[in-house]
PDB file of C-alpha atoms in Angstrom:
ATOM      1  CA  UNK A 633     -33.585  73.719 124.463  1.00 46.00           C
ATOM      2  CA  UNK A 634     -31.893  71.478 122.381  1.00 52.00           C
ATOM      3  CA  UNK A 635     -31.084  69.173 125.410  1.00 55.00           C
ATOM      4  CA  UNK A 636     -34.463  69.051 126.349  1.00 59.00           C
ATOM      5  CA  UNK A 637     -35.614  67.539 123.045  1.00 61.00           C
ATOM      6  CA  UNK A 638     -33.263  65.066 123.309  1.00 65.00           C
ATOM      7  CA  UNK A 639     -34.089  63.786 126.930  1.00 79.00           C
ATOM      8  CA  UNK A 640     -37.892  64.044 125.806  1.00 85.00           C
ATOM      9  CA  UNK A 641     -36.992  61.500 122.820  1.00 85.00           C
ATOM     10  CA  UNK A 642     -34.698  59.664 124.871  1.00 89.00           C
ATOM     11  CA  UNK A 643     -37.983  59.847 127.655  1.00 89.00           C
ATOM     12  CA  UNK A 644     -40.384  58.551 125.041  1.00 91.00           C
ATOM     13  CA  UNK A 645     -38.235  55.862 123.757  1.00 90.00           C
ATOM     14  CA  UNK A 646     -38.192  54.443 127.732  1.00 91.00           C
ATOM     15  CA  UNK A 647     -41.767  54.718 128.068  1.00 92.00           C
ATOM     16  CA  UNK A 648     -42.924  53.236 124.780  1.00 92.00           C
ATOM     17  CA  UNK A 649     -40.247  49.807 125.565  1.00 93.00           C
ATOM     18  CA  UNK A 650     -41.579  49.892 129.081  1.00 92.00           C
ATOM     19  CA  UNK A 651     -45.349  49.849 127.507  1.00 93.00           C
ATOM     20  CA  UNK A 652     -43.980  46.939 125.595  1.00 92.00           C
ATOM     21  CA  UNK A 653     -42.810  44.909 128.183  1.00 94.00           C
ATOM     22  CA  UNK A 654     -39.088  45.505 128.996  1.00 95.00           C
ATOM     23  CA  UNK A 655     -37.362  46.207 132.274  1.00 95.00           C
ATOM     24  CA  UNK A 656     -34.529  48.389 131.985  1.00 95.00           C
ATOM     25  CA  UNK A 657     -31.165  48.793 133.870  1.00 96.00           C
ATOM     26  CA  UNK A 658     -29.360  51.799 134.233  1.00 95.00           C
ATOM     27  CA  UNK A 659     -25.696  51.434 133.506  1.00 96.00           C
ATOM     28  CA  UNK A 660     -24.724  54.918 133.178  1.00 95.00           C
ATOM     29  CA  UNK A 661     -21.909  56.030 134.915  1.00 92.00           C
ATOM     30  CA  UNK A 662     -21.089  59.832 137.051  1.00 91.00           C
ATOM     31  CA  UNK A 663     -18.720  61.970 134.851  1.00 86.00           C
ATOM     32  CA  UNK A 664     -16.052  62.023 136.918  1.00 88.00           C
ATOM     33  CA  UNK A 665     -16.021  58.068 137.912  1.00 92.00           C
ATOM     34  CA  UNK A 666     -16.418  57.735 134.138  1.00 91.00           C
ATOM     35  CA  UNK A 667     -13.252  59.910 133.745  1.00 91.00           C
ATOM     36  CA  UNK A 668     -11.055  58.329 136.406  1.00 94.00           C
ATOM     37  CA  UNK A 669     -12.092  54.836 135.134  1.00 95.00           C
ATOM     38  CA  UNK A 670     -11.876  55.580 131.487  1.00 93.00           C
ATOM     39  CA  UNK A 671      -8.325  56.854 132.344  1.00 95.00           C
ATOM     40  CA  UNK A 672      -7.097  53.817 133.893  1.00 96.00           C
ATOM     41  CA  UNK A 673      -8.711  51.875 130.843  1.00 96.00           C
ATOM     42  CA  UNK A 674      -6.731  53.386 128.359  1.00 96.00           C
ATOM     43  CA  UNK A 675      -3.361  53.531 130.639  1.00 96.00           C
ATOM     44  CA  UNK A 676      -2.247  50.393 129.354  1.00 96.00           C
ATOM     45  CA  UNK A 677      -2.274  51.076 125.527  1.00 95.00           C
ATOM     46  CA  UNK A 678      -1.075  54.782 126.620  1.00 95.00           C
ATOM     47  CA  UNK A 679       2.077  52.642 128.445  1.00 95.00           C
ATOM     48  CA  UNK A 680       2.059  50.194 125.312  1.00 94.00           C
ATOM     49  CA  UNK A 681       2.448  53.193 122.927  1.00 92.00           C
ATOM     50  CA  UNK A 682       5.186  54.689 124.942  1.00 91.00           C
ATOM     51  CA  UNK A 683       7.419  52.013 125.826  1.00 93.00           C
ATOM     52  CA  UNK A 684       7.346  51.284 121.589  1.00 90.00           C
ATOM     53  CA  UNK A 685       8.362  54.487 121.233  1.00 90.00           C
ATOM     54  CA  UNK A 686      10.917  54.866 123.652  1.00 89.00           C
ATOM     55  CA  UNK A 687      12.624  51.712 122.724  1.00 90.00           C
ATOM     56  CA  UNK A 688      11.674  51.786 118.972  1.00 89.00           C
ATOM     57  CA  UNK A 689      11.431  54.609 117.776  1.00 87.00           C
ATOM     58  CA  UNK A 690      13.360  57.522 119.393  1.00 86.00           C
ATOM     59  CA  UNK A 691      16.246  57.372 117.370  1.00 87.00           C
ATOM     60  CA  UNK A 692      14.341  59.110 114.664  1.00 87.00           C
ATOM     61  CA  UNK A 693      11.983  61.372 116.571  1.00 83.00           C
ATOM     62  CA  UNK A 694      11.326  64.663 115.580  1.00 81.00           C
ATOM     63  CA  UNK A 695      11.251  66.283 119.193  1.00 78.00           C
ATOM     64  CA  UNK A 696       9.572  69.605 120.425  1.00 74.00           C
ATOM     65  CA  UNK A 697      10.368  72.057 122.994  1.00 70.00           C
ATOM     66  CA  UNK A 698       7.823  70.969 126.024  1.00 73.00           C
ATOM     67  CA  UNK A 699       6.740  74.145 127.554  1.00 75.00           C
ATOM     68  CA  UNK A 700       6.371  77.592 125.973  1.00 78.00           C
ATOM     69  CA  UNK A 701       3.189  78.928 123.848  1.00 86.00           C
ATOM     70  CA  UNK A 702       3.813  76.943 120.929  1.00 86.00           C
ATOM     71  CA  UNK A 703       3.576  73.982 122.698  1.00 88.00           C
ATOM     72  CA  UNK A 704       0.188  74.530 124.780  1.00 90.00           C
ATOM     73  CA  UNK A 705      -1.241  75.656 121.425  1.00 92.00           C
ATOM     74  CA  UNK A 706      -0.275  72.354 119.604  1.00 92.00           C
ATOM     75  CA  UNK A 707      -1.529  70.336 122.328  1.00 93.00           C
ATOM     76  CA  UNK A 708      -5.114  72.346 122.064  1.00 94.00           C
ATOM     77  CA  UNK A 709      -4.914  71.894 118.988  1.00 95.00           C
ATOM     78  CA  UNK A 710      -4.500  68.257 119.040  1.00 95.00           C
ATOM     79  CA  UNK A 711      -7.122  67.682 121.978  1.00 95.00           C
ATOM     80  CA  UNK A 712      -9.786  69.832 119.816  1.00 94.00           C
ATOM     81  CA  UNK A 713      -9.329  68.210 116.644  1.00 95.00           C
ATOM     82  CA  UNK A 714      -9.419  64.771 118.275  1.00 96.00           C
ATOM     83  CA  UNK A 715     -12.087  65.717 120.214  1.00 94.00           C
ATOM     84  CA  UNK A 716     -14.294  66.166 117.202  1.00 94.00           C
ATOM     85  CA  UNK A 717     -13.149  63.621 115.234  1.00 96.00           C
ATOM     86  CA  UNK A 718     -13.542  61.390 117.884  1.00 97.00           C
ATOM     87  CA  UNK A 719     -17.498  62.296 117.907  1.00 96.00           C
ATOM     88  CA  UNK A 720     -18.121  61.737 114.378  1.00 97.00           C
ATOM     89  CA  UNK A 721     -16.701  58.729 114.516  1.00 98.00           C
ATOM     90  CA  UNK A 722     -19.392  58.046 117.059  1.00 97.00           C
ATOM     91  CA  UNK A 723     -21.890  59.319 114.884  1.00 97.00           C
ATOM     92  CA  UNK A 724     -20.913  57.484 111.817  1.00 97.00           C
ATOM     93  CA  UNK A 725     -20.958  54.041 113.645  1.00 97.00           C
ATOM     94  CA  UNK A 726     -24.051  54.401 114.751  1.00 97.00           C
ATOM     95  CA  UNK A 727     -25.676  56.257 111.432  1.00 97.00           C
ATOM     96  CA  UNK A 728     -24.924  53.235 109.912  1.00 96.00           C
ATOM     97  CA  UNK A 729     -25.554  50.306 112.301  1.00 96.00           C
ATOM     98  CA  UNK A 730     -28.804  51.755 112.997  1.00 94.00           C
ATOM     99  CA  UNK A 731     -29.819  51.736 108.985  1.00 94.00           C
ATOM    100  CA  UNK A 732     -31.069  55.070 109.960  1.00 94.00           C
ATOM    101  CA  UNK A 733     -28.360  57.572 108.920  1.00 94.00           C
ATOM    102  CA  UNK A 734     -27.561  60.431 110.771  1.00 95.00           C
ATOM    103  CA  UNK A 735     -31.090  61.537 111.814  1.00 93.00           C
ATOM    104  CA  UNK A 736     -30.627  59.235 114.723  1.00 92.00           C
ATOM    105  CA  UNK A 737     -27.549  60.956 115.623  1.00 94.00           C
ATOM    106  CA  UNK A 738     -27.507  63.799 117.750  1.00 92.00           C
ATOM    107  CA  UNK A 739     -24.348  65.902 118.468  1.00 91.00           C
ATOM    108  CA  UNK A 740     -24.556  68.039 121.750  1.00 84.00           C
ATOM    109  CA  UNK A 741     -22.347  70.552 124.226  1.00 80.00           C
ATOM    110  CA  UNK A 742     -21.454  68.966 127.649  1.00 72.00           C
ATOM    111  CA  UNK A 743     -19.559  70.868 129.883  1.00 67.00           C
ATOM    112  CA  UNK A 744     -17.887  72.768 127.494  1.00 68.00           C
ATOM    113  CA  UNK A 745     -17.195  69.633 125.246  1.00 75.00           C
ATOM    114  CA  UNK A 746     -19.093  68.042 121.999  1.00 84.00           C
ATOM    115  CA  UNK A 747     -20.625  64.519 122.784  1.00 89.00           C
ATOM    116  CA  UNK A 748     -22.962  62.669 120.763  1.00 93.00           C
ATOM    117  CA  UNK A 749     -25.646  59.727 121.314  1.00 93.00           C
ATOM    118  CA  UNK A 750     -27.960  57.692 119.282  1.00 94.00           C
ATOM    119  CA  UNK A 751     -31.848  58.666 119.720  1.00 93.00           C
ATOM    120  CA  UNK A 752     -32.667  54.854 119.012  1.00 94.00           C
ATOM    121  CA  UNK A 753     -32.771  51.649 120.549  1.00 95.00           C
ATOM    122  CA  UNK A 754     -29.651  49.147 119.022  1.00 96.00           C
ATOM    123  CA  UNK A 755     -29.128  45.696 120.086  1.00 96.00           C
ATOM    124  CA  UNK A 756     -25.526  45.487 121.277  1.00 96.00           C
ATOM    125  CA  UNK A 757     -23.438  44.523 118.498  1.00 96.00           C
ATOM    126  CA  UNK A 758     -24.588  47.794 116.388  1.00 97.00           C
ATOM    127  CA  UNK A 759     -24.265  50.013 119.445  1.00 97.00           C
ATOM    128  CA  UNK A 760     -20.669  48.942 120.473  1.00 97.00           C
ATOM    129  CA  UNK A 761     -19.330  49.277 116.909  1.00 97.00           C
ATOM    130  CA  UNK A 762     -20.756  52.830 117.211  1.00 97.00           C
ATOM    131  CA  UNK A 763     -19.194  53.183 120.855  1.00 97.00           C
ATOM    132  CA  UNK A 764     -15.562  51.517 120.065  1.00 97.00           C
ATOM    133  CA  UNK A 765     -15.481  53.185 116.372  1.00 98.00           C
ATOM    134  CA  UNK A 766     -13.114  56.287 117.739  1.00 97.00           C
ATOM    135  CA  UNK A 767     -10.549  53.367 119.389  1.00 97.00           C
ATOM    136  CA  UNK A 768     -10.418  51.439 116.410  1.00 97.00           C
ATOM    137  CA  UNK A 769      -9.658  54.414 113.974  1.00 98.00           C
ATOM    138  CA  UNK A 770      -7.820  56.418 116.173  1.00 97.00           C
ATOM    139  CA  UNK A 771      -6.733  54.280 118.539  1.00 95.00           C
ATOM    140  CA  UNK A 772      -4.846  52.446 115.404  1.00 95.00           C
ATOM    141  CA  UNK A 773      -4.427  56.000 113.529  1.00 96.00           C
ATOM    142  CA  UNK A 774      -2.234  57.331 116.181  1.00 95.00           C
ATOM    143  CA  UNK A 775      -0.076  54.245 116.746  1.00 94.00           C
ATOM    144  CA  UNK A 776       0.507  54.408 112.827  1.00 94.00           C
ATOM    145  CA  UNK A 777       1.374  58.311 113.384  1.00 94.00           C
ATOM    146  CA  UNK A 778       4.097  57.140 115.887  1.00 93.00           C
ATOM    147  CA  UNK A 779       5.632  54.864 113.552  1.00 91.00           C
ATOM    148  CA  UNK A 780       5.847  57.009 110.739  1.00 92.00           C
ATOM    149  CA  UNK A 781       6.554  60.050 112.412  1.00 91.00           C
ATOM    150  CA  UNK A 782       7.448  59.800 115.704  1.00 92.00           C
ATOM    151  CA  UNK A 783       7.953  62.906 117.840  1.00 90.00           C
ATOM    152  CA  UNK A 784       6.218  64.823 120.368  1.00 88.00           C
ATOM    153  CA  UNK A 785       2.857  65.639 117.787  1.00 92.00           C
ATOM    154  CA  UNK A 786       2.485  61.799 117.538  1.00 93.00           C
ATOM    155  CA  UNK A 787       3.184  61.141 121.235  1.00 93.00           C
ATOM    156  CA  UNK A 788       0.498  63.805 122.726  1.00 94.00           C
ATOM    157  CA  UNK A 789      -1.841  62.439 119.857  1.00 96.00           C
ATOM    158  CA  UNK A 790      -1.247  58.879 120.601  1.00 96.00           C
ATOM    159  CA  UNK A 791      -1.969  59.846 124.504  1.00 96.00           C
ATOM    160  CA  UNK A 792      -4.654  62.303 123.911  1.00 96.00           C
ATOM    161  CA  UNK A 793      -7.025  59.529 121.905  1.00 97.00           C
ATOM    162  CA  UNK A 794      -6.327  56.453 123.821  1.00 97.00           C
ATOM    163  CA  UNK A 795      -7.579  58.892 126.788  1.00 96.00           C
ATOM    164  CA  UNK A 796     -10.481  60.287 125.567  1.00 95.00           C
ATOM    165  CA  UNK A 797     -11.476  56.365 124.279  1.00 96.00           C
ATOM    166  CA  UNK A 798     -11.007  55.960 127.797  1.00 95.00           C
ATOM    167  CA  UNK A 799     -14.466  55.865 128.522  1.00 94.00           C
ATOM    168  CA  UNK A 800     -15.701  54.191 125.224  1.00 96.00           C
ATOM    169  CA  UNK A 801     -14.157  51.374 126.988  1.00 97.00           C
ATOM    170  CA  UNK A 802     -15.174  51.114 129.939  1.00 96.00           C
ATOM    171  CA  UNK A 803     -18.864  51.275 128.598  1.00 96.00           C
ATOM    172  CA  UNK A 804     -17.885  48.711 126.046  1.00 97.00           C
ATOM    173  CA  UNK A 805     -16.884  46.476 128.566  1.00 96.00           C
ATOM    174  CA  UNK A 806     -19.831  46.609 130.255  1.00 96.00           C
ATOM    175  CA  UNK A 807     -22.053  46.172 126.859  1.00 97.00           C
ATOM    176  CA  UNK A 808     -20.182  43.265 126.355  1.00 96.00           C
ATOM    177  CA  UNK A 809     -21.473  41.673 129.933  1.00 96.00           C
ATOM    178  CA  UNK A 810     -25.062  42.175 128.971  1.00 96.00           C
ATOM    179  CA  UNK A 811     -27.269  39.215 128.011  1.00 93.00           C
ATOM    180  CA  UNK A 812     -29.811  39.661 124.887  1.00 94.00           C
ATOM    181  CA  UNK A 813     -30.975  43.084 125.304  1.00 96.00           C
ATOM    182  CA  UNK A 814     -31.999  46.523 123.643  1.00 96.00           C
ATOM    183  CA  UNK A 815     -29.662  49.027 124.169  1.00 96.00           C
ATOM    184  CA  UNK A 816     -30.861  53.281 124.472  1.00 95.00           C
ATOM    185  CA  UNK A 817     -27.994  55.452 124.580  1.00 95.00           C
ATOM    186  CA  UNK A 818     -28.385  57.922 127.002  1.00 92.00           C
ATOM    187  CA  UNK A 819     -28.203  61.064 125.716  1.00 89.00           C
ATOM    188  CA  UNK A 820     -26.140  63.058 128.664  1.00 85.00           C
ATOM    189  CA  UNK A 821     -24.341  60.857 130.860  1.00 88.00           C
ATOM    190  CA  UNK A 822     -21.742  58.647 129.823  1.00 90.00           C
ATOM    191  CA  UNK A 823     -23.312  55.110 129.612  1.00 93.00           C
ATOM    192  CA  UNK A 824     -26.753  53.576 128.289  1.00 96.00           C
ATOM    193  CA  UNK A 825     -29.736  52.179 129.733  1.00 95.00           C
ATOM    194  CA  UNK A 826     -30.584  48.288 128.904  1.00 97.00           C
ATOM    195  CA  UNK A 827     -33.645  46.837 128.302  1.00 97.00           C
ATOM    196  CA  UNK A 828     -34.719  43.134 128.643  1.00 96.00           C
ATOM    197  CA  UNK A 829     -38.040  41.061 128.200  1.00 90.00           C
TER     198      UNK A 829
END
């Protein structure tokens, strides 16, 4: 039900910048293309990260055993936390680039995972800040978490959010190829829909 309002927003909002005038251009992109892509995106802060850490920091590391319960429920435990985290920040980027708050901001369940869009139209400066917001914090967060305390927690979380930004940048890097344009997230898929006059 709740995914149905949202594509009949997200519907509406097409239809009344069509009325006006626009064109639009579908950039969004098939989950698992999005997934592959978004992986090899964040590979090279992933190898960044890890070649610090192996030649900077594993002196002091505070190492786990890899394998066994304890481990598999850490690293849930670090994918679900970051996971959410990593949506808000979404949500708070574009709560407050849109001048809106969070009435524009719509959480949702996708296959099993939380995602979130914005149910208005942003130029593309306020809609990538919203889309890069979970890089820049935890993107940055984690590689401070190695530094401080590195280990196995800070490794997995240092791999598990570059990963899941994966994506983010991909999108990003198509935003950033756009000319002057509106920009409707789409509320499912990974990726946005563009609008020019």
């Amino acid at each position: 039900m709740k995914e149905k309002n949202n594509n009949q927003t997200f519907n509406r909002v097409r239809a009344e910048l069509k009325a006006n005038g626009y064109q639009e251009k579908d950039v969004t992109i098939p989950s698992g293309k999005s997934m592959i892509l978004g992986f090899l995106y964040s590979l090279p802060f992933i190898v960044f990260g890890g070649l610090l850490y192996r030649f900077l920091l594993i002196e002091r590391a505070h190492l786990s055993e890899i394998g066994g319960l304890s481990f598999y429920i850490m690293f849930i435990a670090i994918i679900a936390v970051s996971v959410v985290i990593h949506e808000l920040l979404h949500g708070i980027g574009w709560a407050i680039t849109s001048g809106k708050g969070w009435k524009v901001v719509r959480f949702n369940i996708n296959a099993m995972l939380p995602s979130c869009a914005c149910e208005v139209v942003l130029r593309k400066q306020p809609y990538l800040i919203g889309v890069l917001a979970p890089f820049v914090v935890l993107g940055s967060g984690s590689m401070l978490f190695v530094f401080v305390y590195p280990g196995t927690v800070s490794l997995l979380t240092l791999m598990v959010n570059f990963i899941a930004a994966g994506a983010d940048l991909l999108i990003a890097f198509k935003v950033l190829k756009e000319g002057r344009c509106l920009i409707a997230d789409h509320p499912t898929d990974a990726g946005y829909i563009a609008f020019y006059r």
